[in-house]
Short mmCIF file of the C-alpha atoms (twelve columns), coordinates in Angstrom:
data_MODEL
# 
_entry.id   MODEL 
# 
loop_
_atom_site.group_PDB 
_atom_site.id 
_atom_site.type_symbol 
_atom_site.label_atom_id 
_atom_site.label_alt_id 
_atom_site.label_comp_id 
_atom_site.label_asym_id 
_atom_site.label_seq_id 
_atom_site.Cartn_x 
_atom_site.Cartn_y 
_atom_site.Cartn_z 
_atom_site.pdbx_PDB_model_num 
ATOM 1   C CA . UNK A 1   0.000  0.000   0.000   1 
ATOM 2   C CA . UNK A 2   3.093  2.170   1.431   1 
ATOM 3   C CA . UNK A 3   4.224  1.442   -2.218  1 
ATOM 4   C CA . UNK A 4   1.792  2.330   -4.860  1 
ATOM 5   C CA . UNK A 5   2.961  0.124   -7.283  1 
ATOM 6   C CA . UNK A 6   -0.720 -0.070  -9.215  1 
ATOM 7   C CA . UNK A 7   0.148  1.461   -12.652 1 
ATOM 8   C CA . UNK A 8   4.270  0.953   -12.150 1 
ATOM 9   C CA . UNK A 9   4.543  -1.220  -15.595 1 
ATOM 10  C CA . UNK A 10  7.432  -2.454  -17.289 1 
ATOM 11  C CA . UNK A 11  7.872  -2.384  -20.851 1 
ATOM 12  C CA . UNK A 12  11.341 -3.623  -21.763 1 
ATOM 13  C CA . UNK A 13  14.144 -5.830  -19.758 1 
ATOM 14  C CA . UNK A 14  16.183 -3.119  -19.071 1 
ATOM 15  C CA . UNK A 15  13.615 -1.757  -17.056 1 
ATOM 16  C CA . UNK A 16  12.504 -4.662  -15.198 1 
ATOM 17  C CA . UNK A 17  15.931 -5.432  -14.343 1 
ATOM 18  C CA . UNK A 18  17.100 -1.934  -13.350 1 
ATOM 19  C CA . UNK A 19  18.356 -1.626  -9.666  1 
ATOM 20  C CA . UNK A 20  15.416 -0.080  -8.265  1 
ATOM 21  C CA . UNK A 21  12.245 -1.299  -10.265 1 
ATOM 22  C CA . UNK A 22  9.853  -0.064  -8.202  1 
ATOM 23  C CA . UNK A 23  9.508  3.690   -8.827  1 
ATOM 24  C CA . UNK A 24  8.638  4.294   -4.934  1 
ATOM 25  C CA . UNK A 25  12.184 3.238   -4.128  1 
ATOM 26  C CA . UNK A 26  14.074 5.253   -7.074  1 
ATOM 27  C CA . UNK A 27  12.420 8.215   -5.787  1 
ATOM 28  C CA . UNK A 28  13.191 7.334   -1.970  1 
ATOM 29  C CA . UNK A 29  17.240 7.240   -3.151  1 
ATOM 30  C CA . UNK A 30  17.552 10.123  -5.215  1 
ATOM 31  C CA . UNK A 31  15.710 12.076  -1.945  1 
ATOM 32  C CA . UNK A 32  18.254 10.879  0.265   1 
ATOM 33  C CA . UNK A 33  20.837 11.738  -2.117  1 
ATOM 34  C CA . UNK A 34  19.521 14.924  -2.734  1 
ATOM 35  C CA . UNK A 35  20.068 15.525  0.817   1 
ATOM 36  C CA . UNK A 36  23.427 14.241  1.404   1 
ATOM 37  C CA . UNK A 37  25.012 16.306  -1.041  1 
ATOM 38  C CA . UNK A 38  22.765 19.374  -1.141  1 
ATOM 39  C CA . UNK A 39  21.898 19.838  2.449   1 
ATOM 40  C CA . UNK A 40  24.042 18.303  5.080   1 
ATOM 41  C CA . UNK A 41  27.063 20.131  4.002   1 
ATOM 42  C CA . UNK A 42  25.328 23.576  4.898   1 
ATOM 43  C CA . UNK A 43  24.416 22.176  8.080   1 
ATOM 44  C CA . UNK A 44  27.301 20.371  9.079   1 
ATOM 45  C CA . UNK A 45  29.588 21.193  12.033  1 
ATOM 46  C CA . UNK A 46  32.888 18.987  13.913  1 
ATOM 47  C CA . UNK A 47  31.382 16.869  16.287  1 
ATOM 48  C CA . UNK A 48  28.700 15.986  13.807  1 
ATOM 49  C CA . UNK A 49  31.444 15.010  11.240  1 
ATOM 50  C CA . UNK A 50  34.203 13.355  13.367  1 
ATOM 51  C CA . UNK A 51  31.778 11.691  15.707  1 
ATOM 52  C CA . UNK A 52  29.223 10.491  12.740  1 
ATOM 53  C CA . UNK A 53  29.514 10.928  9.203   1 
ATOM 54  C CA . UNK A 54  33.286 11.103  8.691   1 
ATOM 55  C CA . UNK A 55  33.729 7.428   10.522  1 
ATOM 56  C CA . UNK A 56  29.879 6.204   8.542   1 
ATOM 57  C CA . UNK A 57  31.336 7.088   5.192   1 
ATOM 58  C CA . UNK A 58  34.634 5.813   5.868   1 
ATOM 59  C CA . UNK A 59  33.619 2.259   7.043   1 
ATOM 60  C CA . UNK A 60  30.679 1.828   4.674   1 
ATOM 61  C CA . UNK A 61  33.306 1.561   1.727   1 
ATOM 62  C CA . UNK A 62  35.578 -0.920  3.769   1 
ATOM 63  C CA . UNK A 63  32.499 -2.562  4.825   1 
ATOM 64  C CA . UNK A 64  31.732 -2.739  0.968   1 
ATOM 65  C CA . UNK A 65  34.983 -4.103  0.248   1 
ATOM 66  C CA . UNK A 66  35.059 -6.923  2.848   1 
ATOM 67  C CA . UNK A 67  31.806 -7.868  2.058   1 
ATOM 68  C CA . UNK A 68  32.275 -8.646  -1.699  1 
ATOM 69  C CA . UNK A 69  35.279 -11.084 -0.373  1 
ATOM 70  C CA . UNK A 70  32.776 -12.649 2.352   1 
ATOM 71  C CA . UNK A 71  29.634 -12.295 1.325   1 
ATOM 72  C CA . UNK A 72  29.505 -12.726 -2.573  1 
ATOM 73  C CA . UNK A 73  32.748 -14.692 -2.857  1 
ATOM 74  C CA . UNK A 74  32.483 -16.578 0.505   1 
ATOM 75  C CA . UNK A 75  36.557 -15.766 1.419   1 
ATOM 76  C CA . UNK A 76  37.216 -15.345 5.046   1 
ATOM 77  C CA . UNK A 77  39.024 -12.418 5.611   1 
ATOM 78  C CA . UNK A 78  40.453 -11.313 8.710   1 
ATOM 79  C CA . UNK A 79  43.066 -8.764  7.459   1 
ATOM 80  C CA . UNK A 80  40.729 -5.381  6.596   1 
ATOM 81  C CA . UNK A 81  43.085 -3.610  9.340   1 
ATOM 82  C CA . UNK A 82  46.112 -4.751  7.272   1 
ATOM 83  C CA . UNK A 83  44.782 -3.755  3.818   1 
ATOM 84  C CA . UNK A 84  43.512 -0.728  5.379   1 
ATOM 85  C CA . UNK A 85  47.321 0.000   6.659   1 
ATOM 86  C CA . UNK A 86  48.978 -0.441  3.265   1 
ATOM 87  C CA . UNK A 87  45.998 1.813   1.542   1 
ATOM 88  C CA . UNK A 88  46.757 4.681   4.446   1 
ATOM 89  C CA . UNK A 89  50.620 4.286   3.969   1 
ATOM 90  C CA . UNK A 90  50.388 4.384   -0.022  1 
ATOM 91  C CA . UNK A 91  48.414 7.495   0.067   1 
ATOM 92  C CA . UNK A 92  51.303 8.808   2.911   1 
ATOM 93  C CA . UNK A 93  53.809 7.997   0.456   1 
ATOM 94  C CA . UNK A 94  52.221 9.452   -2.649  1 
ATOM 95  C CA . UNK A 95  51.368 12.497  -0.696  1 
ATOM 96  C CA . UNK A 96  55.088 13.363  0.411   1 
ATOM 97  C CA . UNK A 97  56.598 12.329  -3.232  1 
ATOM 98  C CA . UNK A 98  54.256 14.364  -5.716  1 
ATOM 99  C CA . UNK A 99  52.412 16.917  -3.735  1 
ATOM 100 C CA . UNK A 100 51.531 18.641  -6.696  1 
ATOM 101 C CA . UNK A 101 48.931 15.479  -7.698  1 
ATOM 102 C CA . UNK A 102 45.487 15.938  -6.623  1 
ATOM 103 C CA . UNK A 103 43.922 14.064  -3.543  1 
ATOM 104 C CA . UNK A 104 41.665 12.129  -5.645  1 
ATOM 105 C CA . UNK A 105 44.402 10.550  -7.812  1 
ATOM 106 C CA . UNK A 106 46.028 9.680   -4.399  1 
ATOM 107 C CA . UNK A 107 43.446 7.711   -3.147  1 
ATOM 108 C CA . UNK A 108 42.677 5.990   -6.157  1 
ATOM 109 C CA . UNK A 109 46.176 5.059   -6.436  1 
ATOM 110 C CA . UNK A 110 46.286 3.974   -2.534  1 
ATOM 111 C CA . UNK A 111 43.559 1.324   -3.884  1 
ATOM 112 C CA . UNK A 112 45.223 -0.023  -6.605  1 
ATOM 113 C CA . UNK A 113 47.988 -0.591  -4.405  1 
ATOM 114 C CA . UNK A 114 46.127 -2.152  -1.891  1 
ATOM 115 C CA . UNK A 115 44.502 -4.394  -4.609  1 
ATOM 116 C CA . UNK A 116 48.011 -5.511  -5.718  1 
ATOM 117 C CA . UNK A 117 48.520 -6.526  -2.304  1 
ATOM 118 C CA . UNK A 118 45.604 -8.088  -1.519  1 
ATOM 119 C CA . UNK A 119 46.336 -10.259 -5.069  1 
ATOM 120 C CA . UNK A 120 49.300 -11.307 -3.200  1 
ATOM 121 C CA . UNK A 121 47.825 -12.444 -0.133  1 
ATOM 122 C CA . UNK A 122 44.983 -14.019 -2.078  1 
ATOM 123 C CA . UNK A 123 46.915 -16.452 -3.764  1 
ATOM 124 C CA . UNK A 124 46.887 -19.088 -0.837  1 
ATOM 125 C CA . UNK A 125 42.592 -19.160 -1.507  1 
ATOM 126 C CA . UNK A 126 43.163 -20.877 -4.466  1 
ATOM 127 C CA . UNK A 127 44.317 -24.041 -2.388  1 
ATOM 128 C CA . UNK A 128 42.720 -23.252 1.149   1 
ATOM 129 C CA . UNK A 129 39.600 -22.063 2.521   1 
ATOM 130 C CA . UNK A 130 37.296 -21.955 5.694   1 
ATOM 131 C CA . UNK A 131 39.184 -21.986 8.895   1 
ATOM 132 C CA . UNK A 132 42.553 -22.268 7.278   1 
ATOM 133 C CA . UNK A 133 41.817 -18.939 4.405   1 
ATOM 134 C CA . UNK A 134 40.912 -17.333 7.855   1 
ATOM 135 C CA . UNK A 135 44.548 -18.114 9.255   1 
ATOM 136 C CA . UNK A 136 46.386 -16.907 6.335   1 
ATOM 137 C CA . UNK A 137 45.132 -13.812 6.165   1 
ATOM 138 C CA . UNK A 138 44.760 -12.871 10.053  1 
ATOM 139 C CA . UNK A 139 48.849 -13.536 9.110   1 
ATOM 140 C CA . UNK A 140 48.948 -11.092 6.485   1 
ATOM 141 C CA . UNK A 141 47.195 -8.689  8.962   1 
ATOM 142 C CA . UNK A 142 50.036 -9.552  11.795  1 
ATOM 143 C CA . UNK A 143 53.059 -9.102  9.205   1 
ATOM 144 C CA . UNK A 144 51.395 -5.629  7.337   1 
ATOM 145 C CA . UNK A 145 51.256 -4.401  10.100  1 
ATOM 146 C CA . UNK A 146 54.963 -5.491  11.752  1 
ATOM 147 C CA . UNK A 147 55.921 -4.233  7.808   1 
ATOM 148 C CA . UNK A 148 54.885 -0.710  8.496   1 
ATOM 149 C CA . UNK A 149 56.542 -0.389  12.051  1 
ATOM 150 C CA . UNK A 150 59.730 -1.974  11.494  1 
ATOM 151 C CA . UNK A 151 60.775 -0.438  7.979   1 
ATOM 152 C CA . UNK A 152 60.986 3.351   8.730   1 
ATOM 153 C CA . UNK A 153 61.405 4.067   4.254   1 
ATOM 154 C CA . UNK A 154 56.847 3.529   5.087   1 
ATOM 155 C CA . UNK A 155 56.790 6.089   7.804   1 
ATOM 156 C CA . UNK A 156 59.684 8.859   6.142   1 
ATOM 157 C CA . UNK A 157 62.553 8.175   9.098   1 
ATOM 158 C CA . UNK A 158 60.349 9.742   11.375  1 
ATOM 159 C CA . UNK A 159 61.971 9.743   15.113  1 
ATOM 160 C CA . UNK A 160 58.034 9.100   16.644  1 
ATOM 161 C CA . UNK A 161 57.045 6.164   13.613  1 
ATOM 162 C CA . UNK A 162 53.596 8.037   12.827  1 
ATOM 163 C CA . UNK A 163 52.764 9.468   9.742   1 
ATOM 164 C CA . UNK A 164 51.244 12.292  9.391   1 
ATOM 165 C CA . UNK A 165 49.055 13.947  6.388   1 
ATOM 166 C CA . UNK A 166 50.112 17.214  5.061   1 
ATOM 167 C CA . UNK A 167 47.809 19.753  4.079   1 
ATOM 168 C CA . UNK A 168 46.559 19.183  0.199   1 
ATOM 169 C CA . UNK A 169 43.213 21.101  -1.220  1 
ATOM 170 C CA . UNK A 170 41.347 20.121  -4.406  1 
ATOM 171 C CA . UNK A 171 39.980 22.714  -7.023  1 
ATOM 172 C CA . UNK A 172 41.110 25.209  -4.181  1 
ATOM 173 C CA . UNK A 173 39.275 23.594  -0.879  1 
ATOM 174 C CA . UNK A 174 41.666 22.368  1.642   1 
ATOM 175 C CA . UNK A 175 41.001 18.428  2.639   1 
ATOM 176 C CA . UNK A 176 43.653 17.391  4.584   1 
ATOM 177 C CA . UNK A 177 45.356 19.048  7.717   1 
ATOM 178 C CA . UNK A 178 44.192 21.363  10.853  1 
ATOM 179 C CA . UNK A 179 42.434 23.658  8.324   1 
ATOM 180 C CA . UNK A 180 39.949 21.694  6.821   1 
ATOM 181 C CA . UNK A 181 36.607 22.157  6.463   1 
ATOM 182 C CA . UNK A 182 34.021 19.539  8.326   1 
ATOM 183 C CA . UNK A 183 31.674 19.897  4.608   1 
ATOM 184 C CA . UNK A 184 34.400 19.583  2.458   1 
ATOM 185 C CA . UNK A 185 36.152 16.422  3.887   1 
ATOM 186 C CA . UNK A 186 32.415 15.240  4.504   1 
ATOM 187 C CA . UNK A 187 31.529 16.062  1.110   1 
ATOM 188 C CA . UNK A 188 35.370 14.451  -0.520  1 
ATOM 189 C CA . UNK A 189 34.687 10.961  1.386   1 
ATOM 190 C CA . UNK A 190 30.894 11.041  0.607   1 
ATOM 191 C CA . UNK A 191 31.726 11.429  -3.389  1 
ATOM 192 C CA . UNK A 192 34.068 8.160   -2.955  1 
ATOM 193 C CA . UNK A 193 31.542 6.156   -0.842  1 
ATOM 194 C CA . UNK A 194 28.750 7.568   -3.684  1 
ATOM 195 C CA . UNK A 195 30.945 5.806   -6.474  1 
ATOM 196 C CA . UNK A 196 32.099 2.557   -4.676  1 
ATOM 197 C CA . UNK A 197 28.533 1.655   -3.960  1 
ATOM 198 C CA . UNK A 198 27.659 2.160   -7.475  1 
ATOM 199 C CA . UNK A 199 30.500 0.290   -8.808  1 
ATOM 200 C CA . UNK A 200 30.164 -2.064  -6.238  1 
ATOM 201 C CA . UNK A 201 26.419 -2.647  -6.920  1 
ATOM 202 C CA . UNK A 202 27.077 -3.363  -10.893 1 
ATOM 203 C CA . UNK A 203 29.677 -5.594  -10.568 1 
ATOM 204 C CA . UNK A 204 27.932 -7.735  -8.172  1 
ATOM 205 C CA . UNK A 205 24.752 -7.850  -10.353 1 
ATOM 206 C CA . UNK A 206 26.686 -8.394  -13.666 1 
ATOM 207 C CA . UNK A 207 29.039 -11.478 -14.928 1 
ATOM 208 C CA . UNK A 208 31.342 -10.863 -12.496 1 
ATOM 209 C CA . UNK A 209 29.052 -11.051 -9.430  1 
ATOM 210 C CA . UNK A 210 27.379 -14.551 -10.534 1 
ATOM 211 C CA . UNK A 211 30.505 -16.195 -10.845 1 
ATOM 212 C CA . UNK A 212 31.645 -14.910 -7.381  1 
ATOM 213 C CA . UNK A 213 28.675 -15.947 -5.971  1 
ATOM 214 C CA . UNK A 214 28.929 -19.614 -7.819  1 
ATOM 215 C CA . UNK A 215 32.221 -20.089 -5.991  1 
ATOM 216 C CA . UNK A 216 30.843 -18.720 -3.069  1 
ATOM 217 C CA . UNK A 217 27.830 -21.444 -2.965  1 
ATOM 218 C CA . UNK A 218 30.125 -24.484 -4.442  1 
ATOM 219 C CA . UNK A 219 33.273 -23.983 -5.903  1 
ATOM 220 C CA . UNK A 220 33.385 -27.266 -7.239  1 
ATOM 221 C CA . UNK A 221 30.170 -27.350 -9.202  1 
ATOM 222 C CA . UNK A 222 30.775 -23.413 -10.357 1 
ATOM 223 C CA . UNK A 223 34.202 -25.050 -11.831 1 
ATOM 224 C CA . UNK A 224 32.300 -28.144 -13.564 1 
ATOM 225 C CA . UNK A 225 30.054 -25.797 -15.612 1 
ATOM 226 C CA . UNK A 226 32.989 -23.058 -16.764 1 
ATOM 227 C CA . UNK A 227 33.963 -20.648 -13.787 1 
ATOM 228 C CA . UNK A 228 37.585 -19.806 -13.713 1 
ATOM 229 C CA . UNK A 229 38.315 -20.124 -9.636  1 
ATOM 230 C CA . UNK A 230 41.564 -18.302 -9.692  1 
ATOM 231 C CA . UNK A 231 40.301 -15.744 -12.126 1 
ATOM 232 C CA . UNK A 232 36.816 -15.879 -9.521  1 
ATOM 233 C CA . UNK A 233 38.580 -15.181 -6.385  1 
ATOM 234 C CA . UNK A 234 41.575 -13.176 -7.302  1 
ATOM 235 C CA . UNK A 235 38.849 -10.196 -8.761  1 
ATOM 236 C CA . UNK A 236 37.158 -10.650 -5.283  1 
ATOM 237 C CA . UNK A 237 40.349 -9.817  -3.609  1 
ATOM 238 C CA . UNK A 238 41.764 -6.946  -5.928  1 
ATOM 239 C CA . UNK A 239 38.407 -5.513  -5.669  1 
ATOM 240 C CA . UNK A 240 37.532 -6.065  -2.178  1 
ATOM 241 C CA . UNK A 241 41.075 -4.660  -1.183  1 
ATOM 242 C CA . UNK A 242 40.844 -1.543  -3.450  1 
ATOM 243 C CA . UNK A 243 38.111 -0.542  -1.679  1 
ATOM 244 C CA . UNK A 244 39.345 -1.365  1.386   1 
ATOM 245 C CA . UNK A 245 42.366 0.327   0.479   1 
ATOM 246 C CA . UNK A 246 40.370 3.688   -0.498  1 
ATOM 247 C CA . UNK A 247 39.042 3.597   2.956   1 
ATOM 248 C CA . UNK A 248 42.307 2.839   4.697   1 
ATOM 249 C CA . UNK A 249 43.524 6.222   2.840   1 
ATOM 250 C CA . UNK A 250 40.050 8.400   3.993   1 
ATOM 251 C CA . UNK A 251 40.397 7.142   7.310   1 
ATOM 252 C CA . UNK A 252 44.623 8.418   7.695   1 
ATOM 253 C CA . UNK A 253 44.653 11.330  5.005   1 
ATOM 254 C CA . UNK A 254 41.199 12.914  5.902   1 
ATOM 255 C CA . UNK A 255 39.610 11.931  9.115   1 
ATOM 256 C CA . UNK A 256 42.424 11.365  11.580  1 
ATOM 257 C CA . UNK A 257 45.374 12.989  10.329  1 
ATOM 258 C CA . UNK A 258 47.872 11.181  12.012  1 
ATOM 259 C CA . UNK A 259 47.961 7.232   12.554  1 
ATOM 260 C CA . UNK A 260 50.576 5.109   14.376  1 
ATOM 261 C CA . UNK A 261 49.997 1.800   12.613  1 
ATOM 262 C CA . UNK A 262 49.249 -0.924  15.378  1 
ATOM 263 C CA . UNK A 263 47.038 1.261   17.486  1 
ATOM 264 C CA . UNK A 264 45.005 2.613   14.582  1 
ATOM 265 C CA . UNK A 265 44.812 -0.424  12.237  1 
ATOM 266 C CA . UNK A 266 45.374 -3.571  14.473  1 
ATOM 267 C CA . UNK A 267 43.416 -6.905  14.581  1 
ATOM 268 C CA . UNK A 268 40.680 -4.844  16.316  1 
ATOM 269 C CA . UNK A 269 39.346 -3.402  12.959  1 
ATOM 270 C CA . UNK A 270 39.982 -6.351  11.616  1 
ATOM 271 C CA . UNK A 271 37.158 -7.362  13.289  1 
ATOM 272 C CA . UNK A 272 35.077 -4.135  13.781  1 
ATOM 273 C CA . UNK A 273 34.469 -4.196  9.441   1 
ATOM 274 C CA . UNK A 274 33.710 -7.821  10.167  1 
ATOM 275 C CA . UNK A 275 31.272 -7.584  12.916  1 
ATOM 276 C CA . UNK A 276 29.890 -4.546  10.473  1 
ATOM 277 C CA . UNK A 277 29.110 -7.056  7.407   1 
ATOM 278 C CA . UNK A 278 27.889 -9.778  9.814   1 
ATOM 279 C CA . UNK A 279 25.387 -7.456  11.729  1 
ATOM 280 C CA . UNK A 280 24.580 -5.571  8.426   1 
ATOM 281 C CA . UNK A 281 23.872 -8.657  6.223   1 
ATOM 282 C CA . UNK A 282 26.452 -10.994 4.348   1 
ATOM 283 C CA . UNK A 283 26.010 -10.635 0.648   1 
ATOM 284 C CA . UNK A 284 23.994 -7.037  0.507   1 
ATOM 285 C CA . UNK A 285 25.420 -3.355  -0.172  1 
ATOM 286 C CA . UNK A 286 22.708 -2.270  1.841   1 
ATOM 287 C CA . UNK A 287 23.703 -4.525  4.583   1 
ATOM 288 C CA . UNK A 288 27.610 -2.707  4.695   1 
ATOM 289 C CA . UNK A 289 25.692 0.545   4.563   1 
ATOM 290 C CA . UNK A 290 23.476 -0.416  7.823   1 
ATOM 291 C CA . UNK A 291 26.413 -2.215  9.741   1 
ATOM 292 C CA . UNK A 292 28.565 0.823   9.983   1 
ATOM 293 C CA . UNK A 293 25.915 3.166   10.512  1 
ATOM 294 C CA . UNK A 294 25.072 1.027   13.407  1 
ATOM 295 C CA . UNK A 295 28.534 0.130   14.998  1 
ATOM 296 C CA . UNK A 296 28.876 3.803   14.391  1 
ATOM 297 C CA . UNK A 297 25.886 5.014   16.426  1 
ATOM 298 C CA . UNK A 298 25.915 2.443   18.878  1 
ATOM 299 C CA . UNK A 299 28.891 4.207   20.845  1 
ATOM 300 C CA . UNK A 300 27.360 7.746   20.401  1 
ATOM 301 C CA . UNK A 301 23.908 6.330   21.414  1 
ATOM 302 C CA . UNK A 302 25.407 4.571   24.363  1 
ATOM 303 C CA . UNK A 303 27.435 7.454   25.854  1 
ATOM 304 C CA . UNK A 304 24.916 9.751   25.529  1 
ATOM 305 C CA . UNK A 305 22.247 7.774   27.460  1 
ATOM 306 C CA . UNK A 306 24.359 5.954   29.466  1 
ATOM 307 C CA . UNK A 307 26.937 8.385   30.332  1 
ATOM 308 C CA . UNK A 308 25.521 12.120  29.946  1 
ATOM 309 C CA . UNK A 309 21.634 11.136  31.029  1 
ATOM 310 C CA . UNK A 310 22.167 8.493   33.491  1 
ATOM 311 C CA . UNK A 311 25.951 9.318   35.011  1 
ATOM 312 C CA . UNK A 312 27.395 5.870   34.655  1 
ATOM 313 C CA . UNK A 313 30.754 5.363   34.596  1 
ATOM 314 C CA . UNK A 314 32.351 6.017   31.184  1 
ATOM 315 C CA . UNK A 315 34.437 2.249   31.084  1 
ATOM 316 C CA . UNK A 316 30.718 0.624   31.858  1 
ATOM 317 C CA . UNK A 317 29.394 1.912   28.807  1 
ATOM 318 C CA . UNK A 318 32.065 0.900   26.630  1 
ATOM 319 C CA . UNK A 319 31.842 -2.593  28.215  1 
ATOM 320 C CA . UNK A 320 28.178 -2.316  27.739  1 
ATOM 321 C CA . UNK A 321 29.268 -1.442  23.981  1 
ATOM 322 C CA . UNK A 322 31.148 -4.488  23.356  1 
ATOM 323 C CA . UNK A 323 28.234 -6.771  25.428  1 
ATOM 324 C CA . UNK A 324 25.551 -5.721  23.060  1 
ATOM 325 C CA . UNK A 325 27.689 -6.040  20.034  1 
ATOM 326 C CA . UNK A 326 28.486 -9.316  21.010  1 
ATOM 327 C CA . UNK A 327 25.206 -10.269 22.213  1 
ATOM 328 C CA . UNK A 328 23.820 -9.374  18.299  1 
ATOM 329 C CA . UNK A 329 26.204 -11.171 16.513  1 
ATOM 330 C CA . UNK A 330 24.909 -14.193 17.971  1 
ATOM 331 C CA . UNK A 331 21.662 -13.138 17.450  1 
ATOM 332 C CA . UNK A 332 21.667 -12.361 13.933  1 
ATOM 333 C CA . UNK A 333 23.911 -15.717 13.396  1 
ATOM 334 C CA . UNK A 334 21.629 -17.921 14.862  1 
ATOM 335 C CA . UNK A 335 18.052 -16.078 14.117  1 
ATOM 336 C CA . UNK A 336 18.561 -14.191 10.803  1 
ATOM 337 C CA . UNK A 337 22.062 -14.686 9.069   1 
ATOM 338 C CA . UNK A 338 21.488 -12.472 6.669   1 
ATOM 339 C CA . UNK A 339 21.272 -9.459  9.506   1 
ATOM 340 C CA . UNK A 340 19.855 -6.132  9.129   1 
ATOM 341 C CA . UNK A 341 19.467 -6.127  5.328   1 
ATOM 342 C CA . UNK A 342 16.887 -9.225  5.548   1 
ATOM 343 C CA . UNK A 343 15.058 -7.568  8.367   1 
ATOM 344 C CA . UNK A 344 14.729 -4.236  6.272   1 
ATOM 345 C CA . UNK A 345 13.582 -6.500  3.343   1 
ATOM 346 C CA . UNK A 346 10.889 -8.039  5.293   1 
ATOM 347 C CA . UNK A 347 9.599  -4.648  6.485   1 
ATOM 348 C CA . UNK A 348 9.175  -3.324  2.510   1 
ATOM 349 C CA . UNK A 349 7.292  -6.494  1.911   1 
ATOM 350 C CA . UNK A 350 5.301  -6.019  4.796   1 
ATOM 351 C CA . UNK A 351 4.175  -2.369  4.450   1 
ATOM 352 C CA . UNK A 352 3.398  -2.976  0.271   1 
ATOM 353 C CA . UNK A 353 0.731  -5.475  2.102   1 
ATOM 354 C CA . UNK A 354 -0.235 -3.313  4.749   1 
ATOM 355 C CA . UNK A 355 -3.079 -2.832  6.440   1 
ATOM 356 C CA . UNK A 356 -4.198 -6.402  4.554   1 
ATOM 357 C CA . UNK A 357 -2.648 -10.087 5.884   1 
ATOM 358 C CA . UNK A 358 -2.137 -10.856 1.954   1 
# 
């Protein structure tokens, strides 16, 4: 009813295979991207950009990433801290060598990097998967990020190890450093998040999605009817790292600033992209896109009530964080594996019923 599909025909397979069919829905998108880009950036201030939107943004893509390895190829990946590392310290270097390139060409090249790297550590999927897959690359997250601390060429010689971003503009606006804007860094990471998910959305609906998500299901019977596994899973992991590696360059060059590598990319957000996807939805863009915004918000939420309203003790509301994170991954596991992203697609189909039962 919510829907008003009466009247919504289709008169060619193009259209009836579009992303967003249902006119309701195109209209709902471009609404919400209308606002993104034409209001929040007047309305924008600090705390509402390094608190929210900066970190949303930022994970979304990596939660993008990870999730075309997990969730349309079915590669267990514990290394998104390490790939986000080598994205962060590619930009670095790029940054300091031709600081005359614009930030966007950085990035981009940060991801292509990262993919190259992620190539590499892909390589030991074509024999191993499951538990094992899971090993080798919570090893390639361990030895990134030893990489980074112990070979000072990554970090410049610096006498501290951290790296930090000098101050680059594009077309004139500053991006990174002290003196940027919260609307133009907002707006600069929500043009790259705008582009993965489009990317990311056509190449899992196309050729390459299908034969990801045949190795996924059974790689043996996707290899008995013609899918290339090595050519399969070594696209999942240059593509899942390049965005990945994107993020790992936002989250250094644009919302922190400064990064020492094992307390900003450790085997913690390893796990934090991974609890994202999980919670989210395995297998959805929209899942990636609610995961972070809720691992995001949960914090905020949680230190607000619990902290500002009710006056408990700041470490009891960051274990209370970590309990109720924990306490929905088994949930959503054991009830509805396919996490937020399933529970959002039951609600549409229930309110293009409503108020009838059928």
């Amino acid at each position: 009813m919510f829907y008003r599909e009466a009247g919504d025909f289709k008169t060619s397979y193009i259209d009836d295979s579009q992303t967003f069919p249902i006119k309701f829905d195109r209209y709902r998108y471009y609404v919400v991207l209308a606002v993104a880009f034409g209001i929040i950036p007047f309305i924008i201030n600090d705390y509402w950009a390094n608190a929210l939107l900066l970190p949303f943004l930022i994970y979304a893509i990596a939660a993008i990433g990870l999730n075309i390895l997990v969730g349309y190829c079915g590669q267990v990946s514990l290394g998104t801290g390490g790939f986000m590392a080598v994205g962060a310290y590619a930009c670095y270097k790029l940054m300091t060598a031709f600081p005359d390139v614009s930030m966007f060409i950085h990035v981009i090249l940060a991801g292509g990097i990262t993919a190259l790297v992620g190539v590499l550590f892909g390589l030991p999927s074509l024999r191993i998967k499951g538990f094992y897959l899971a090993v080798a690359t919570l090893a390639a997250q361990f030895f990134l990020v030893w990489l980074f601390n112990r070979v000072p060429w990554f970090y410049n010689y610096s006498a501290s190890g951290q790296i930090n971003a000098p101050e680059r503009d594009v077309f004139g606006i500053v991006i990174t450093g002290p003196n940027a804007s919260a609307w133009a860094t907002y707006l600069f990471c929500l043009i790259f998040l705008t582009i993965s998910a489009i990317v990311a959305r056509n190449l899992t609906r196309g050729t390459t999605g299908r034969t990801w998500m045949a190795i996924r299901d059974m790689d043996i019977a996707a290899e008995i009817i013609g899918v290339n596994p090595l050519k399969a899973k070594l696209t999942a992991f240059a593509v899942s790292s390049f965005f990945v590696g994107i993020s790992g360059a936002l989250f250094f060059a644009v919302y922190l600033g400064a990064v020492e590598v094992g307390e900003v990319f450790g085997i913690q957000k390893s796990f934090l992209v991974l609890f994202m996807i999980i919670i989210g939805g395995l297998g959805s863009i929209f899942g990636s896109f609610a995961g972070a915004a809720f691992l995001v918000l949960l914090p905020v939420v949680l230190k607000v009530v619990g902290a500002d309203w009710l006056g408990w003790p700041t470490d009891i509301v960051a274990h209370l964080n970590l309990v109720i994170v924990g306490a929905l991954i088994i949930m959503f596991l054991i009830l509805e594996p396919h996490g937020l992203a399933q529970l959002w697609r039951v609600a549409k189909e229930k309110l293009r019923l409503w108020p009838f039962p059928h």
